[in-house]
PDB file of C-alpha atoms in Angstrom:
ATOM      1  CA  UNK H 187     -93.549 -92.337   0.867  1.00 71.00           C
ATOM      2  CA  UNK H 188     -95.397 -94.364   3.653  1.00 88.00           C
ATOM      3  CA  UNK H 189     -98.478 -96.000   2.222  1.00 96.00           C
ATOM      4  CA  UNK H 190    -101.839 -94.846   3.915  1.00 97.00           C
ATOM      5  CA  UNK H 191    -103.132 -98.409   4.062  1.00 97.00           C
ATOM      6  CA  UNK H 192    -100.864-101.593   3.532  1.00 97.00           C
ATOM      7  CA  UNK H 193    -102.081-105.136   4.080  1.00 97.00           C
ATOM      8  CA  UNK H 194    -100.467-108.317   3.454  1.00 97.00           C
ATOM      9  CA  UNK H 195    -102.377-111.789   3.606  1.00 97.00           C
ATOM     10  CA  UNK H 196    -105.175-110.081   5.647  1.00 97.00           C
ATOM     11  CA  UNK H 197    -107.920-112.677   6.481  1.00 97.00           C
ATOM     12  CA  UNK H 198    -110.974-112.844   8.589  1.00 96.00           C
ATOM     13  CA  UNK H 199    -113.053-115.864   9.186  1.00 95.00           C
ATOM     14  CA  UNK H 200    -116.305-115.579  11.144  1.00 94.00           C
ATOM     15  CA  UNK H 201    -116.371-119.258  12.523  1.00 93.00           C
ATOM     16  CA  UNK H 202    -116.097-121.225   9.254  1.00 90.00           C
ATOM     17  CA  UNK H 203    -117.664-118.445   7.147  1.00 93.00           C
ATOM     18  CA  UNK H 204    -115.181-116.493   5.068  1.00 93.00           C
ATOM     19  CA  UNK H 205    -115.336-112.563   5.508  1.00 94.00           C
ATOM     20  CA  UNK H 206    -112.288-111.747   3.958  1.00 95.00           C
ATOM     21  CA  UNK H 207    -109.257-113.930   2.767  1.00 95.00           C
ATOM     22  CA  UNK H 208    -105.742-113.226   1.811  1.00 96.00           C
ATOM     23  CA  UNK H 209    -106.198-109.301   1.096  1.00 96.00           C
ATOM     24  CA  UNK H 210    -102.877-107.474  -0.302  1.00 96.00           C
ATOM     25  CA  UNK H 211    -103.880-103.933  -0.662  1.00 96.00           C
ATOM     26  CA  UNK H 212    -101.980-100.580  -1.004  1.00 97.00           C
ATOM     27  CA  UNK H 213    -103.566 -97.206  -0.861  1.00 97.00           C
ATOM     28  CA  UNK H 214    -101.304 -94.326  -1.770  1.00 97.00           C
ATOM     29  CA  UNK H 215    -101.093 -90.846  -0.138  1.00 97.00           C
ATOM     30  CA  UNK H 216    -103.431 -88.145  -1.814  1.00 96.00           C
ATOM     31  CA  UNK H 217    -105.730 -90.805  -3.861  1.00 96.00           C
ATOM     32  CA  UNK H 218    -109.351 -91.523  -3.865  1.00 96.00           C
ATOM     33  CA  UNK H 219    -109.457 -95.312  -3.807  1.00 97.00           C
ATOM     34  CA  UNK H 220    -112.886 -96.825  -4.831  1.00 94.00           C
ATOM     35  CA  UNK H 221    -113.738-100.209  -2.952  1.00 93.00           C
ATOM     36  CA  UNK H 222    -116.447-101.928  -4.994  1.00 88.00           C
ATOM     37  CA  UNK H 223    -118.393-105.065  -4.846  1.00 83.00           C
ATOM     38  CA  UNK H 224    -121.947-106.195  -3.912  1.00 79.00           C
ATOM     39  CA  UNK H 225    -123.324-106.242  -0.464  1.00 80.00           C
ATOM     40  CA  UNK H 226    -121.535-109.140   1.286  1.00 84.00           C
ATOM     41  CA  UNK H 227    -118.414-109.204  -0.751  1.00 87.00           C
ATOM     42  CA  UNK H 228    -116.102-108.043   2.284  1.00 92.00           C
ATOM     43  CA  UNK H 229    -115.805-104.406   1.955  1.00 93.00           C
ATOM     44  CA  UNK H 230    -117.355-103.660   5.369  1.00 92.00           C
ATOM     45  CA  UNK H 231    -115.205-106.318   7.175  1.00 95.00           C
ATOM     46  CA  UNK H 232    -112.004-104.665   5.431  1.00 96.00           C
ATOM     47  CA  UNK H 233    -112.937-101.394   6.928  1.00 95.00           C
ATOM     48  CA  UNK H 234    -113.666-102.797  10.383  1.00 95.00           C
ATOM     49  CA  UNK H 235    -110.248-104.418  10.331  1.00 96.00           C
ATOM     50  CA  UNK H 236    -108.645-101.237   9.512  1.00 97.00           C
ATOM     51  CA  UNK H 237    -110.427 -99.359  12.061  1.00 95.00           C
ATOM     52  CA  UNK H 238    -109.328-102.072  14.587  1.00 95.00           C
ATOM     53  CA  UNK H 239    -113.109-102.820  15.246  1.00 94.00           C
ATOM     54  CA  UNK H 240    -112.622-106.334  14.656  1.00 95.00           C
ATOM     55  CA  UNK H 241    -109.202-108.476  14.708  1.00 95.00           C
ATOM     56  CA  UNK H 242    -107.875-110.327  11.912  1.00 96.00           C
ATOM     57  CA  UNK H 243    -107.787-114.145  11.777  1.00 96.00           C
ATOM     58  CA  UNK H 244    -104.490-113.874  10.115  1.00 96.00           C
ATOM     59  CA  UNK H 245    -102.168-111.357   8.042  1.00 97.00           C
ATOM     60  CA  UNK H 246    -100.793-107.907   8.838  1.00 96.00           C
ATOM     61  CA  UNK H 247    -101.747-104.420   8.099  1.00 97.00           C
ATOM     62  CA  UNK H 248    -100.832-100.805   8.817  1.00 96.00           C
ATOM     63  CA  UNK H 249    -102.729 -97.562   8.592  1.00 97.00           C
ATOM     64  CA  UNK H 250    -101.009 -94.339   8.185  1.00 96.00           C
ATOM     65  CA  UNK H 251     -97.839 -96.130   8.761  1.00 94.00           C
ATOM     66  CA  UNK H 252     -99.006 -97.358  12.153  1.00 95.00           C
ATOM     67  CA  UNK H 253    -100.842-100.319  13.797  1.00 94.00           C
ATOM     68  CA  UNK H 254    -104.454 -99.775  13.778  1.00 93.00           C
ATOM     69  CA  UNK H 255    -104.436-100.490  17.422  1.00 93.00           C
ATOM     70  CA  UNK H 256    -102.688 -97.458  18.135  1.00 92.00           C
ATOM     71  CA  UNK H 257    -105.260 -95.057  19.534  1.00 88.00           C
ATOM     72  CA  UNK H 258    -103.344 -92.023  18.226  1.00 89.00           C
ATOM     73  CA  UNK H 259    -104.138 -93.417  14.629  1.00 92.00           C
ATOM     74  CA  UNK H 260    -107.934 -92.934  15.197  1.00 88.00           C
ATOM     75  CA  UNK H 261    -107.677 -89.347  15.534  1.00 88.00           C
ATOM     76  CA  UNK H 262    -106.261 -89.116  12.293  1.00 94.00           C
ATOM     77  CA  UNK H 263    -109.198 -90.733  10.538  1.00 95.00           C
ATOM     78  CA  UNK H 264    -112.622 -89.771   9.633  1.00 95.00           C
ATOM     79  CA  UNK H 265    -115.165 -92.620   9.452  1.00 95.00           C
ATOM     80  CA  UNK H 266    -118.703 -92.901   8.119  1.00 94.00           C
ATOM     81  CA  UNK H 267    -120.268 -96.265   8.752  1.00 92.00           C
ATOM     82  CA  UNK H 268    -122.548 -98.050   6.152  1.00 85.00           C
ATOM     83  CA  UNK H 269    -125.191 -98.122   8.768  1.00 81.00           C
ATOM     84  CA  UNK H 270    -125.391 -95.162  10.994  1.00 81.00           C
ATOM     85  CA  UNK H 271    -127.374 -95.086  14.127  1.00 82.00           C
ATOM     86  CA  UNK H 272    -128.210 -91.807  15.658  1.00 82.00           C
ATOM     87  CA  UNK H 273    -130.812 -91.767  18.654  1.00 81.00           C
ATOM     88  CA  UNK H 274    -132.000 -89.650  21.451  1.00 81.00           C
ATOM     89  CA  UNK H 275    -133.159 -86.110  22.161  1.00 85.00           C
ATOM     90  CA  UNK H 276    -130.031 -84.237  21.740  1.00 89.00           C
ATOM     91  CA  UNK H 277    -129.989 -81.836  18.824  1.00 92.00           C
ATOM     92  CA  UNK H 278    -127.762 -82.759  15.834  1.00 91.00           C
ATOM     93  CA  UNK H 279    -126.009 -79.462  16.278  1.00 92.00           C
ATOM     94  CA  UNK H 280    -124.971 -80.572  19.931  1.00 92.00           C
ATOM     95  CA  UNK H 281    -123.895 -83.907  18.892  1.00 90.00           C
ATOM     96  CA  UNK H 282    -121.515 -82.618  16.302  1.00 92.00           C
ATOM     97  CA  UNK H 283    -120.174 -79.919  18.864  1.00 92.00           C
ATOM     98  CA  UNK H 284    -119.607 -82.791  21.273  1.00 90.00           C
ATOM     99  CA  UNK H 285    -117.490 -85.047  18.846  1.00 89.00           C
ATOM    100  CA  UNK H 286    -115.682 -81.745  17.791  1.00 89.00           C
ATOM    101  CA  UNK H 287    -114.681 -81.223  21.166  1.00 89.00           C
ATOM    102  CA  UNK H 288    -113.523 -84.737  21.792  1.00 85.00           C
ATOM    103  CA  UNK H 289    -111.573 -84.600  18.751  1.00 84.00           C
ATOM    104  CA  UNK H 290    -109.587 -81.590  20.044  1.00 82.00           C
ATOM    105  CA  UNK H 291    -111.861 -78.857  18.862  1.00 85.00           C
ATOM    106  CA  UNK H 292    -113.454 -78.265  15.688  1.00 87.00           C
ATOM    107  CA  UNK H 293    -114.599 -74.409  14.849  1.00 83.00           C
ATOM    108  CA  UNK H 294    -118.347 -73.965  14.876  1.00 83.00           C
ATOM    109  CA  UNK H 295    -118.035 -72.147  11.526  1.00 90.00           C
ATOM    110  CA  UNK H 296    -116.587 -75.230   9.915  1.00 93.00           C
ATOM    111  CA  UNK H 297    -119.704 -77.622  11.090  1.00 94.00           C
ATOM    112  CA  UNK H 298    -122.000 -74.775   9.846  1.00 94.00           C
ATOM    113  CA  UNK H 299    -120.326 -74.458   6.284  1.00 96.00           C
ATOM    114  CA  UNK H 300    -120.561 -78.278   5.890  1.00 96.00           C
ATOM    115  CA  UNK H 301    -124.243 -78.168   7.060  1.00 95.00           C
ATOM    116  CA  UNK H 302    -124.870 -75.580   4.636  1.00 95.00           C
ATOM    117  CA  UNK H 303    -123.324 -77.320   1.722  1.00 95.00           C
ATOM    118  CA  UNK H 304    -125.105 -80.589   2.350  1.00 95.00           C
ATOM    119  CA  UNK H 305    -128.496 -78.827   3.352  1.00 94.00           C
ATOM    120  CA  UNK H 306    -128.682 -80.590   6.633  1.00 93.00           C
ATOM    121  CA  UNK H 307    -130.914 -79.299   9.411  1.00 91.00           C
ATOM    122  CA  UNK H 308    -129.049 -79.695  12.525  1.00 92.00           C
ATOM    123  CA  UNK H 309    -131.910 -78.402  14.960  1.00 92.00           C
ATOM    124  CA  UNK H 310    -133.846 -81.431  14.593  1.00 89.00           C
ATOM    125  CA  UNK H 311    -133.292 -84.059  17.542  1.00 90.00           C
ATOM    126  CA  UNK H 312    -131.410 -87.109  16.706  1.00 86.00           C
ATOM    127  CA  UNK H 313    -133.933 -89.585  17.252  1.00 85.00           C
ATOM    128  CA  UNK H 314    -136.392 -87.807  14.731  1.00 90.00           C
ATOM    129  CA  UNK H 315    -133.781 -87.428  11.813  1.00 88.00           C
ATOM    130  CA  UNK H 316    -134.832 -88.856   8.296  1.00 89.00           C
ATOM    131  CA  UNK H 317    -132.511 -91.128   6.666  1.00 89.00           C
ATOM    132  CA  UNK H 318    -131.128 -88.454   4.287  1.00 90.00           C
ATOM    133  CA  UNK H 319    -130.528 -86.075   7.314  1.00 91.00           C
ATOM    134  CA  UNK H 320    -128.984 -88.747   9.297  1.00 91.00           C
ATOM    135  CA  UNK H 321    -126.522 -89.585   6.553  1.00 93.00           C
ATOM    136  CA  UNK H 322    -125.795 -85.638   6.184  1.00 95.00           C
ATOM    137  CA  UNK H 323    -124.909 -85.533   9.885  1.00 93.00           C
ATOM    138  CA  UNK H 324    -122.685 -88.577   9.429  1.00 94.00           C
ATOM    139  CA  UNK H 325    -120.760 -86.920   6.650  1.00 96.00           C
ATOM    140  CA  UNK H 326    -120.290 -83.705   8.597  1.00 96.00           C
ATOM    141  CA  UNK H 327    -118.679 -85.584  11.590  1.00 95.00           C
ATOM    142  CA  UNK H 328    -116.507 -87.582   9.277  1.00 96.00           C
ATOM    143  CA  UNK H 329    -115.351 -84.267   7.274  1.00 97.00           C
ATOM    144  CA  UNK H 330    -115.408 -81.765   9.971  1.00 95.00           C
ATOM    145  CA  UNK H 331    -111.931 -82.351  11.553  1.00 94.00           C
ATOM    146  CA  UNK H 332    -110.098 -82.481   8.262  1.00 94.00           C
ATOM    147  CA  UNK H 333    -108.831 -85.908   8.989  1.00 95.00           C
ATOM    148  CA  UNK H 334    -105.814 -87.325   6.998  1.00 96.00           C
ATOM    149  CA  UNK H 335    -107.729 -90.281   6.090  1.00 97.00           C
ATOM    150  CA  UNK H 336    -111.179 -90.592   5.356  1.00 97.00           C
ATOM    151  CA  UNK H 337    -113.218 -93.961   5.348  1.00 97.00           C
ATOM    152  CA  UNK H 338    -116.548 -93.743   3.932  1.00 96.00           C
ATOM    153  CA  UNK H 339    -118.754 -96.711   3.900  1.00 92.00           C
ATOM    154  CA  UNK H 340    -121.670 -96.318   1.230  1.00 89.00           C
ATOM    155  CA  UNK H 341    -121.405 -92.726   1.729  1.00 92.00           C
ATOM    156  CA  UNK H 342    -124.454 -91.453  -0.613  1.00 88.00           C
ATOM    157  CA  UNK H 343    -127.073 -93.790   0.885  1.00 85.00           C
ATOM    158  CA  UNK H 344    -130.380 -91.755   1.411  1.00 85.00           C
ATOM    159  CA  UNK H 345    -129.018 -88.520  -0.355  1.00 88.00           C
ATOM    160  CA  UNK H 346    -130.899 -86.737  -2.973  1.00 90.00           C
ATOM    161  CA  UNK H 347    -128.896 -86.265  -6.506  1.00 89.00           C
ATOM    162  CA  UNK H 348    -128.018 -82.734  -5.884  1.00 92.00           C
ATOM    163  CA  UNK H 349    -126.518 -83.350  -2.407  1.00 93.00           C
ATOM    164  CA  UNK H 350    -124.661 -86.293  -3.833  1.00 92.00           C
ATOM    165  CA  UNK H 351    -122.978 -84.057  -6.284  1.00 92.00           C
ATOM    166  CA  UNK H 352    -121.828 -81.593  -3.479  1.00 95.00           C
ATOM    167  CA  UNK H 353    -120.672 -84.637  -1.565  1.00 95.00           C
ATOM    168  CA  UNK H 354    -118.350 -85.753  -4.376  1.00 94.00           C
ATOM    169  CA  UNK H 355    -116.995 -82.026  -4.782  1.00 95.00           C
ATOM    170  CA  UNK H 356    -116.149 -82.353  -0.976  1.00 96.00           C
ATOM    171  CA  UNK H 357    -114.238 -85.620  -1.830  1.00 96.00           C
ATOM    172  CA  UNK H 358    -112.477 -83.937  -4.703  1.00 95.00           C
ATOM    173  CA  UNK H 359    -111.623 -81.183  -2.276  1.00 96.00           C
ATOM    174  CA  UNK H 360    -110.042 -83.708   0.060  1.00 96.00           C
ATOM    175  CA  UNK H 361    -108.021 -85.245  -2.684  1.00 96.00           C
ATOM    176  CA  UNK H 362    -106.722 -81.721  -3.903  1.00 96.00           C
ATOM    177  CA  UNK H 363    -105.441 -81.022  -0.325  1.00 96.00           C
ATOM    178  CA  UNK H 364    -103.238 -84.261  -0.406  1.00 96.00           C
ATOM    179  CA  UNK H 365    -105.314 -86.354   1.868  1.00 97.00           C
ATOM    180  CA  UNK H 366    -106.584 -89.575   1.102  1.00 98.00           C
ATOM    181  CA  UNK H 367    -110.158 -91.331   0.802  1.00 98.00           C
ATOM    182  CA  UNK H 368    -111.243 -94.811   0.831  1.00 97.00           C
ATOM    183  CA  UNK H 369    -114.757 -95.035  -0.577  1.00 95.00           C
ATOM    184  CA  UNK H 370    -116.750 -98.037  -0.305  1.00 91.00           C
ATOM    185  CA  UNK H 371    -119.749 -98.428  -2.636  1.00 84.00           C
ATOM    186  CA  UNK H 372    -122.089-100.777  -4.799  1.00 76.00           C
ATOM    187  CA  UNK H 373    -123.232 -97.506  -6.558  1.00 69.00           C
ATOM    188  CA  UNK H 374    -120.436 -97.589  -9.149  1.00 69.00           C
ATOM    189  CA  UNK H 375    -121.394 -94.605 -11.025  1.00 69.00           C
ATOM    190  CA  UNK H 376    -120.295 -92.237  -8.011  1.00 71.00           C
ATOM    191  CA  UNK H 377    -117.026 -93.843  -7.646  1.00 81.00           C
ATOM    192  CA  UNK H 378    -115.983 -93.411 -11.158  1.00 78.00           C
ATOM    193  CA  UNK H 379    -116.618 -89.818 -10.904  1.00 82.00           C
ATOM    194  CA  UNK H 380    -113.948 -89.195  -8.252  1.00 90.00           C
ATOM    195  CA  UNK H 381    -111.710 -92.367  -7.934  1.00 92.00           C
ATOM    196  CA  UNK H 382    -108.084 -92.498  -8.955  1.00 93.00           C
ATOM    197  CA  UNK H 383    -107.932 -96.200  -8.515  1.00 94.00           C
ATOM    198  CA  UNK H 384    -110.726 -99.017  -7.861  1.00 91.00           C
ATOM    199  CA  UNK H 385    -110.270-102.160  -6.058  1.00 91.00           C
ATOM    200  CA  UNK H 386    -113.207-104.823  -6.928  1.00 87.00           C
ATOM    201  CA  UNK H 387    -113.917-107.502  -4.102  1.00 90.00           C
ATOM    202  CA  UNK H 388    -116.018-110.382  -4.543  1.00 86.00           C
ATOM    203  CA  UNK H 389    -116.684-113.321  -1.963  1.00 88.00           C
ATOM    204  CA  UNK H 390    -114.206-111.874   0.435  1.00 92.00           C
ATOM    205  CA  UNK H 391    -111.424-112.001  -2.339  1.00 92.00           C
ATOM    206  CA  UNK H 392    -109.934-109.019  -4.098  1.00 93.00           C
ATOM    207  CA  UNK H 393    -110.422-109.694  -7.920  1.00 88.00           C
ATOM    208  CA  UNK H 394    -108.774-106.471  -9.285  1.00 85.00           C
ATOM    209  CA  UNK H 395    -107.071-103.388  -8.407  1.00 90.00           C
ATOM    210  CA  UNK H 396    -106.892-100.927 -11.366  1.00 86.00           C
ATOM    211  CA  UNK H 397    -106.551 -97.414 -12.515  1.00 88.00           C
ATOM    212  CA  UNK H 398    -110.077 -96.058 -13.574  1.00 82.00           C
ATOM    213  CA  UNK H 399    -108.762 -94.959 -16.821  1.00 74.00           C
ATOM    214  CA  UNK H 400    -107.113 -98.550 -17.140  1.00 74.00           C
ATOM    215  CA  UNK H 401    -110.610-100.143 -16.586  1.00 71.00           C
ATOM    216  CA  UNK H 402    -112.273 -97.834 -18.964  1.00 66.00           C
ATOM    217  CA  UNK H 403    -109.710 -98.812 -21.560  1.00 67.00           C
ATOM    218  CA  UNK H 404    -110.341-102.403 -21.048  1.00 66.00           C
ATOM    219  CA  UNK H 405    -113.939-101.975 -21.162  1.00 66.00           C
ATOM    220  CA  UNK H 406    -116.408-103.087 -23.806  1.00 73.00           C
ATOM    221  CA  UNK H 407    -117.775-100.014 -26.037  1.00 81.00           C
ATOM    222  CA  UNK H 408    -120.704-100.238 -28.353  1.00 87.00           C
ATOM    223  CA  UNK H 409    -119.615 -98.489 -31.805  1.00 94.00           C
ATOM    224  CA  UNK H 410    -121.601 -97.369 -34.594  1.00 96.00           C
ATOM    225  CA  UNK H 411    -120.515 -95.942 -38.054  1.00 97.00           C
ATOM    226  CA  UNK H 412    -122.626 -94.510 -40.815  1.00 97.00           C
ATOM    227  CA  UNK H 413    -120.956 -93.811 -44.279  1.00 97.00           C
ATOM    228  CA  UNK H 414    -122.048 -91.920 -47.285  1.00 96.00           C
ATOM    229  CA  UNK H 415    -122.383 -95.114 -49.280  1.00 97.00           C
ATOM    230  CA  UNK H 416    -122.334 -98.965 -48.530  1.00 97.00           C
ATOM    231  CA  UNK H 417    -119.292-100.587 -47.294  1.00 97.00           C
ATOM    232  CA  UNK H 418    -117.893-103.884 -48.080  1.00 96.00           C
ATOM    233  CA  UNK H 419    -118.202-106.105 -44.779  1.00 96.00           C
ATOM    234  CA  UNK H 420    -114.635-107.726 -45.301  1.00 95.00           C
ATOM    235  CA  UNK H 421    -113.176-104.032 -44.740  1.00 96.00           C
ATOM    236  CA  UNK H 422    -114.365-104.683 -40.982  1.00 96.00           C
ATOM    237  CA  UNK H 423    -113.799-108.467 -40.369  1.00 94.00           C
ATOM    238  CA  UNK H 424    -111.025-109.882 -38.203  1.00 93.00           C
ATOM    239  CA  UNK H 425    -109.984-106.581 -36.710  1.00 95.00           C
ATOM    240  CA  UNK H 426    -108.260-107.004 -33.258  1.00 92.00           C
ATOM    241  CA  UNK H 427    -110.902-106.107 -30.432  1.00 88.00           C
ATOM    242  CA  UNK H 428    -113.803-105.921 -32.844  1.00 93.00           C
ATOM    243  CA  UNK H 429    -116.721-108.485 -32.452  1.00 90.00           C
ATOM    244  CA  UNK H 430    -120.591-108.840 -32.846  1.00 91.00           C
ATOM    245  CA  UNK H 431    -120.107-107.058 -36.302  1.00 96.00           C
ATOM    246  CA  UNK H 432    -122.884-106.161 -38.309  1.00 96.00           C
ATOM    247  CA  UNK H 433    -122.390-104.497 -41.512  1.00 97.00           C
ATOM    248  CA  UNK H 434    -125.687-103.281 -43.362  1.00 96.00           C
ATOM    249  CA  UNK H 435    -125.094-101.234 -46.260  1.00 96.00           C
ATOM    250  CA  UNK H 436    -123.734 -97.818 -45.242  1.00 97.00           C
ATOM    251  CA  UNK H 437    -123.831 -98.918 -41.515  1.00 97.00           C
ATOM    252  CA  UNK H 438    -121.347-100.585 -39.177  1.00 97.00           C
ATOM    253  CA  UNK H 439    -122.146-101.849 -35.830  1.00 96.00           C
ATOM    254  CA  UNK H 440    -119.941-103.708 -33.519  1.00 94.00           C
ATOM    255  CA  UNK H 441    -118.518-104.197 -30.136  1.00 89.00           C
ATOM    256  CA  UNK H 442    -115.133-103.079 -29.261  1.00 88.00           C
ATOM    257  CA  UNK H 443    -112.867-104.665 -26.636  1.00 80.00           C
ATOM    258  CA  UNK H 444    -109.932-102.380 -25.770  1.00 74.00           C
ATOM    259  CA  UNK H 445    -108.326 -99.910 -28.115  1.00 82.00           C
ATOM    260  CA  UNK H 446    -110.094 -98.682 -31.144  1.00 88.00           C
ATOM    261  CA  UNK H 447    -106.907 -97.902 -33.301  1.00 92.00           C
ATOM    262  CA  UNK H 448    -107.754-100.802 -36.072  1.00 94.00           C
ATOM    263  CA  UNK H 449    -111.196-100.104 -36.322  1.00 95.00           C
ATOM    264  CA  UNK H 450    -110.589 -96.110 -36.670  1.00 95.00           C
ATOM    265  CA  UNK H 451    -107.975 -96.634 -39.394  1.00 96.00           C
ATOM    266  CA  UNK H 452    -110.579 -99.258 -41.147  1.00 97.00           C
ATOM    267  CA  UNK H 453    -113.226 -96.665 -41.172  1.00 97.00           C
ATOM    268  CA  UNK H 454    -111.122 -93.951 -42.340  1.00 96.00           C
ATOM    269  CA  UNK H 455    -110.779 -95.397 -45.773  1.00 96.00           C
ATOM    270  CA  UNK H 456    -114.322 -94.452 -46.380  1.00 97.00           C
ATOM    271  CA  UNK H 457    -116.378 -91.178 -45.823  1.00 97.00           C
ATOM    272  CA  UNK H 458    -117.826 -91.095 -42.304  1.00 97.00           C
ATOM    273  CA  UNK H 459    -121.125 -89.318 -41.945  1.00 96.00           C
ATOM    274  CA  UNK H 460    -121.756 -90.172 -38.389  1.00 95.00           C
ATOM    275  CA  UNK H 461    -120.074 -92.155 -35.634  1.00 95.00           C
ATOM    276  CA  UNK H 462    -121.491 -92.950 -32.256  1.00 93.00           C
ATOM    277  CA  UNK H 463    -119.862 -94.558 -29.159  1.00 86.00           C
ATOM    278  CA  UNK H 464    -121.390 -95.696 -25.971  1.00 77.00           C
ATOM    279  CA  UNK H 465    -118.901 -94.882 -23.561  1.00 62.00           C
ATOM    280  CA  UNK H 466    -118.508 -97.704 -20.704  1.00 58.00           C
ATOM    281  CA  UNK H 467    -118.966 -97.241 -16.894  1.00 55.00           C
ATOM    282  CA  UNK H 468    -117.714 -99.259 -14.133  1.00 57.00           C
ATOM    283  CA  UNK H 469    -121.008-100.983 -13.821  1.00 59.00           C
ATOM    284  CA  UNK H 470    -120.682-102.857 -16.863  1.00 62.00           C
ATOM    285  CA  UNK H 471    -116.721-103.476 -16.125  1.00 63.00           C
ATOM    286  CA  UNK H 472    -117.601-104.608 -12.656  1.00 61.00           C
ATOM    287  CA  UNK H 473    -120.096-107.056 -13.952  1.00 62.00           C
ATOM    288  CA  UNK H 474    -117.453-108.349 -16.399  1.00 63.00           C
ATOM    289  CA  UNK H 475    -114.893-109.009 -13.439  1.00 61.00           C
ATOM    290  CA  UNK H 476    -117.748-110.444 -11.433  1.00 60.00           C
ATOM    291  CA  UNK H 477    -118.761-112.882 -14.088  1.00 62.00           C
ATOM    292  CA  UNK H 478    -115.284-113.962 -15.188  1.00 56.00           C
ATOM    293  CA  UNK H 479    -114.454-114.599 -11.423  1.00 55.00           C
ATOM    294  CA  UNK H 480    -117.437-116.687 -10.956  1.00 52.00           C
ATOM    295  CA  UNK H 481    -116.681-118.636 -14.044  1.00 47.00           C
ATOM    296  CA  UNK H 482    -113.113-119.365 -12.744  1.00 51.00           C
ATOM    297  CA  UNK H 483    -114.578-120.686  -9.245  1.00 47.00           C
ATOM    298  CA  UNK H 484    -117.217-123.013 -11.274  1.00 39.00           C
ATOM    299  CA  UNK H 485    -114.310-124.385 -13.547  1.00 41.00           C
ATOM    300  CA  UNK H 486    -112.105-125.221 -10.556  1.00 44.00           C
ATOM    301  CA  UNK H 487    -114.927-126.593  -8.585  1.00 39.00           C
ATOM    302  CA  UNK H 488    -114.463-124.101  -5.751  1.00 38.00           C
ATOM    303  CA  UNK H 489    -117.279-123.863  -3.275  1.00 37.00           C
ATOM    304  CA  UNK H 490    -117.316-120.948  -1.196  1.00 38.00           C
ATOM    305  CA  UNK H 491    -118.843-120.613   2.297  1.00 37.00           C
ATOM    306  CA  UNK H 492    -122.524-119.093   2.399  1.00 32.00           C
TER     307      UNK H 492
END
């Protein structure tokens, strides 16, 4: 099956400044791929290369099995830019109708249904749209022609929490239909709710690509047990993955890396009254990757361009 996105050694320099370097990336059909990293990490550069807005310094790429320079590919993509500019006196509804016609025709009912779901007021002139309403119009134009591939750059910026949830439901529906989403964000909680896999980018380099389930398994958990009587500390010492152990009478607190099997078996030797586990999220996982990568660069004496 042809990959929706395939890059090999994709690199973009702006003069001497690195925007992206040596990106090898595969995005599979029918998945939601979260592309994570802080502002300036290289996420938007990647998207602009895939859309042929800018050209690479070196490397190769394909989108939907074709060269991004092929104009026919663009009609199969829905795109929401990170900074959407909408100006003028034209009403948002007229603007969307115009875009729909340019894309070969989008039923008016489809636009109205999306506007209702996102609580968007399309009667407002474009130049007077609030940030939140502008973002909603941007989402409508990206989704309305039911593209094979959706590229969404910081899609929830300016949206209130209820609308964010509706947007995430729309993303799930795209995946259910067999279509593909690339969702770039530094708001990690929204990605973990819908993504199948995530790529973490830092300083123009891809640090990791993981299944969301695998990332959670690797994550650090804070675990706490309460027993019906004091327990011996040695029963929990030197367990694989267990660190920062504190045993105080009938209470055991620790940090757990990876699978909990050994810790659970140790606790099962005693009568557990209560157990609490703080589930990890991608925020903590990302910060771990970010810190580890920074440390590796520092130890190697690597100096990155500003």
